[in-house]
XYZ file of C-alpha atoms in Angstrom:
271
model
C -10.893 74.608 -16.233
C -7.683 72.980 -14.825
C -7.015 71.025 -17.790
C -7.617 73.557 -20.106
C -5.152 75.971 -18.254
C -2.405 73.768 -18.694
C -3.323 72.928 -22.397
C -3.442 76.635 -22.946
C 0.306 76.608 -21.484
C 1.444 73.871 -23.552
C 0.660 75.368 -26.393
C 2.100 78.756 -25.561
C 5.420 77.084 -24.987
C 5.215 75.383 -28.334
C 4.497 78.785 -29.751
C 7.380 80.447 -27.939
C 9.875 77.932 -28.849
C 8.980 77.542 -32.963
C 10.192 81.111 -33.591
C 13.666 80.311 -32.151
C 13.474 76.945 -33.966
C 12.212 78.801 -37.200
C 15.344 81.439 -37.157
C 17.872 78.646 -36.674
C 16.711 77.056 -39.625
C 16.655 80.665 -41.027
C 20.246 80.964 -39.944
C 21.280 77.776 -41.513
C 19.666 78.139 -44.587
C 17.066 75.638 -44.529
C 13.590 76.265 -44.872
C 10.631 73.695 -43.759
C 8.986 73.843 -47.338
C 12.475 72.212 -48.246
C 12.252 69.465 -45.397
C 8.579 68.361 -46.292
C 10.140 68.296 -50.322
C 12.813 66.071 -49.449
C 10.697 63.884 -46.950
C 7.942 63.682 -50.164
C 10.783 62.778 -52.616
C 12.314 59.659 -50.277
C 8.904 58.278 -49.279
C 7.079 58.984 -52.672
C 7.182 55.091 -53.770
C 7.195 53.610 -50.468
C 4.086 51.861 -50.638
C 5.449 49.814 -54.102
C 8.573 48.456 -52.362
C 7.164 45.208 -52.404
C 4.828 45.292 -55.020
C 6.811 43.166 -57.717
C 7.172 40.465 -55.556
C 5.277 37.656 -56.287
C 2.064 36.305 -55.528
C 2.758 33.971 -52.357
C 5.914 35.468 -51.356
C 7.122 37.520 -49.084
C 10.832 39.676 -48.398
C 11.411 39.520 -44.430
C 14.680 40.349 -41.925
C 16.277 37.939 -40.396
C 18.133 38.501 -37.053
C 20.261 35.945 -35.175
C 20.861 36.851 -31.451
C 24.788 35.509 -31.508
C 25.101 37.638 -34.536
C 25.787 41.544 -35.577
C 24.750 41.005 -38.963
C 21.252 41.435 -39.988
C 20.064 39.570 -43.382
C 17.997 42.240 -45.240
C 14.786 41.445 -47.044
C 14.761 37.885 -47.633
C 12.716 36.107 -50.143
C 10.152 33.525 -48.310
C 7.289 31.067 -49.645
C 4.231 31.144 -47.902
C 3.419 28.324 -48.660
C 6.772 26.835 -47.134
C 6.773 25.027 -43.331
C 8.222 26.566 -40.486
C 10.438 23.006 -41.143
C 11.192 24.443 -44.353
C 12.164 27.729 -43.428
C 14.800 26.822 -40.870
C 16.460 24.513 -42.923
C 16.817 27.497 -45.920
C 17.923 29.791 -42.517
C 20.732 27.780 -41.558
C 22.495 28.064 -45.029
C 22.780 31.537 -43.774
C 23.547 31.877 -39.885
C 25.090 28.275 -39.602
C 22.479 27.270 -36.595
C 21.169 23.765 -36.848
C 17.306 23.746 -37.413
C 16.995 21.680 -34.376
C 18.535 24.337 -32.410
C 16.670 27.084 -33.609
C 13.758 29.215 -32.167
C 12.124 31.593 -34.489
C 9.872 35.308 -33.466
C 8.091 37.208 -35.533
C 8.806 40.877 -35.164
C 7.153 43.713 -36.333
C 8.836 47.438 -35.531
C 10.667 46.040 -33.021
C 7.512 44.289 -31.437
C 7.607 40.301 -30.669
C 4.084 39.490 -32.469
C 4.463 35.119 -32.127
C 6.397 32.045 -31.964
C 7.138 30.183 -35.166
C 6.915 27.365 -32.931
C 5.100 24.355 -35.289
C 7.228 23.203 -37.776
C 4.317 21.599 -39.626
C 2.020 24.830 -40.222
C 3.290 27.274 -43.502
C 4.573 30.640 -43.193
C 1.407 31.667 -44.345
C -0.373 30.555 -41.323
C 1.503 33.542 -39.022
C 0.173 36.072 -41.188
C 3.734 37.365 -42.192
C 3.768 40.288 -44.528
C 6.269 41.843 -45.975
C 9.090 44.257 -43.974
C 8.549 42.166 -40.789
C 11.529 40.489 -39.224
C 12.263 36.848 -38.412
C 14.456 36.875 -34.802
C 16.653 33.435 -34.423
C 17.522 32.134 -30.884
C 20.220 29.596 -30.584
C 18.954 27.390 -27.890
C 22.563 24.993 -28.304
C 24.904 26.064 -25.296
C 27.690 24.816 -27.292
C 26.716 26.885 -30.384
C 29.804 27.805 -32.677
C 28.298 31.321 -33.583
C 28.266 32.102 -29.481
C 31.281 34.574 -28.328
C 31.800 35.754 -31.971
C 32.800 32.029 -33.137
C 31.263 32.930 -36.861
C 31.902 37.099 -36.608
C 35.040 37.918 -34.637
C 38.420 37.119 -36.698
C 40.484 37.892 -33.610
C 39.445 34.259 -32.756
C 40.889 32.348 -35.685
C 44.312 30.860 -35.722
C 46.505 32.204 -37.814
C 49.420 30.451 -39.702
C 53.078 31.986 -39.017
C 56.449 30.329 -40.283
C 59.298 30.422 -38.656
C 62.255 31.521 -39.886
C 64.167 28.149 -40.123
C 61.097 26.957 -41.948
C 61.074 29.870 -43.929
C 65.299 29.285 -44.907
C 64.356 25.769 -46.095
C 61.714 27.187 -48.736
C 62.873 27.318 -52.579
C 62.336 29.893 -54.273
C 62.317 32.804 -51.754
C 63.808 35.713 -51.995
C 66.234 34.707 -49.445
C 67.258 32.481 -51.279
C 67.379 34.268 -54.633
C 69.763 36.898 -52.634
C 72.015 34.352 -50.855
C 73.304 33.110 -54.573
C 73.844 36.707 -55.544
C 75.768 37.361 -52.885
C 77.630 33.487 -53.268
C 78.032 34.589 -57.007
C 79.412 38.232 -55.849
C 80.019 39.392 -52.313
C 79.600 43.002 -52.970
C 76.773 42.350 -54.769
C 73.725 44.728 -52.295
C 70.039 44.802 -53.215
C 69.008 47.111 -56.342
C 66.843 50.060 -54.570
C 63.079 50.087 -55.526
C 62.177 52.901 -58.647
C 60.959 55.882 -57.427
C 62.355 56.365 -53.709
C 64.077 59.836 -53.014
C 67.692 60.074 -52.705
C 69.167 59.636 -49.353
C 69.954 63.244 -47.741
C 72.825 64.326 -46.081
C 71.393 64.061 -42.857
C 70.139 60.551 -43.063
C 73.289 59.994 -41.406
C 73.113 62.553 -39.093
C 71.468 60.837 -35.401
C 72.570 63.639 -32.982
C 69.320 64.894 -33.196
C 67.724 61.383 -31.856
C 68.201 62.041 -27.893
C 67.440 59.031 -25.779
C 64.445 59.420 -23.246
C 62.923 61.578 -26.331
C 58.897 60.691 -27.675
C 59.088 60.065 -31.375
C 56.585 58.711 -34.022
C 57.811 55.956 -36.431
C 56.666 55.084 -39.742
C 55.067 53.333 -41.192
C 51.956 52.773 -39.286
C 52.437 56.551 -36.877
C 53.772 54.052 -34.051
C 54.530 56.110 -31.284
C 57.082 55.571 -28.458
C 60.150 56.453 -26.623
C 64.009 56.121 -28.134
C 65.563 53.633 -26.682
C 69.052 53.305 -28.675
C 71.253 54.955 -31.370
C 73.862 53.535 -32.752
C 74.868 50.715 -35.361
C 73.935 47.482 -35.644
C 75.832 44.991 -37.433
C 73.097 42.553 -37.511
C 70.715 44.589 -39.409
C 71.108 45.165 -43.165
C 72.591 48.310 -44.100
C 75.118 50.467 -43.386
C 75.097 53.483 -40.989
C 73.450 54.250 -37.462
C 70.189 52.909 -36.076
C 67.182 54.523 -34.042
C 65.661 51.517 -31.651
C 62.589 52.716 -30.295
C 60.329 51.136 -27.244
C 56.688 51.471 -28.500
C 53.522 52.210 -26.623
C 52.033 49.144 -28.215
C 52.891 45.849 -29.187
C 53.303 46.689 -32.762
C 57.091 46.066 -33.449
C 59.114 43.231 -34.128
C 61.056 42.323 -30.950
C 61.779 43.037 -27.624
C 64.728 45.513 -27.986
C 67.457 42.464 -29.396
C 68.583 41.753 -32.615
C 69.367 37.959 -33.039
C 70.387 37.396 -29.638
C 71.935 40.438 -28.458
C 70.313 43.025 -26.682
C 70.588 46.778 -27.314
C 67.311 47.787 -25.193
C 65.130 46.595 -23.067
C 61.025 46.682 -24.286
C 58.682 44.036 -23.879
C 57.763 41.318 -26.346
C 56.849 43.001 -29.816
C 57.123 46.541 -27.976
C 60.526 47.231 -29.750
C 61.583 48.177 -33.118
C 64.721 49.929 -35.167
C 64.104 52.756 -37.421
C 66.427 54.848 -40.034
């Protein structure tokens, strides 16, 4: 009698809750004969995913515990060793066979250890939609830490700018001999950009100590300096702005003189 009491209360929550579930549904416009329809239509031809496969092989996952990425639906020979396999597996995750430990997975679920090399893929009974997991017993593995994922990691070439002036066939150089053939020759401006308004000029509106946003990029920060600077190209006043993040240019000097102070790549100059 005590267990059917608190069936019997079970099931009157259940009923007292699928009303209020029903009339949200209502509100929303969905109704359940919809849900099951859509459910039918994405699982109708479930059951021939793998059915043009062919005889002998299967399409598994592969997972890789240094790794984010997950290799969808691979094509495997069941015939082929566990030897076999690993050597066609590290064309794609880079980890030595040697090095290798492979699980079979089903749903999430460790099932065994592809632990003989000799014995075929067969031998596991692997079907199908199962996944292969890779452990990368080498301590010194290049895909540990993000060595084969994270870009952040890779060196990245940057020329100075003496190396840069000894280039041919920059644009530096191109405008150094227009300006050797014709001092007031200046830069044509780029099709399309607006004309300059009257109050491009205008920086009494730019009040030091004041948050601003720069573009492009929405960089945000504090101004920092207004005024001209010589060393820049271009004629007229300059906003120099400290950033909230290293994503400027310097550190509030312009070739050698300082106008503001900002750490390193914190400062930048705006028009």
């Amino acid at each position: 009698g005590r267990g059917r009491r608190t069936t019997s209360r079970v099931v009157a929550g259940r009923e007292s809750s699928s009303p209020r579930a029903s009339e949200k549904m209502a509100a929303l416009g969905i109704r359940n004969a919809d849900l099951l329809g859509m459910r039918a239509w994405v699982t109708a031809r479930d059951d021939e995913q793998y059915a043009n496969l062919p005889t002998g092989t299967v399409a598994v996952s592969v997972t890789h515990e240094n790794l984010r990425q997950k290799m969808l639906e691979l094509k495997f020979d069941l015939h082929a060793t566990i030897g076999e396999l690993k050597a066609r597996l590290y064309l794609h995750h880079g980890t030595p066979a040697e090095s290798q430990r492979l699980t079979l997975r089903d749903g999430g679920v460790d099932i065994c250890a592809l632990d003989d090399d000799a014995r075929m893929l067969g031998f596991y009974s692997v079907q199908s939609g199962m996944e292969i997991h890779v452990r990368d017993v080498d301590p010194h593995s290049i895909s540990r830490g993000g060595g084969l994922e994270d870009v952040t990691l890779v060196d990245k070439y940057k020329m100075s700018d003496e190396d840069y002036e000894k280039r041919k066939g920059t644009v530096r150089e191109w405008i150094r001999e227009q300006r050797a053939a014709d001092p007031t020759w200046k830069p044509p401006k780029p099709a399309g950009l607006a004309p300059a308004r009257d109050d491009d000029a205008d920086v009494s509106r730019f009040v030091l100590g004041a948050r601003c946003q720069v573009a492009p990029g929405a960089r945000r920060g504090l101004v920092a300096f207004v005024g001209p600077v010589p060393e820049l190209r271009g004629d007229g006043p300059w906003v120099g702005v400290r950033l909230d993040e290293p994503l400027g240019k310097n550190d509030g000097s312009v070739k050698g003189r300082r106008l503001f102070d900002a750490p390193p790549n914190h400062g930048t100059f705006a028009r």
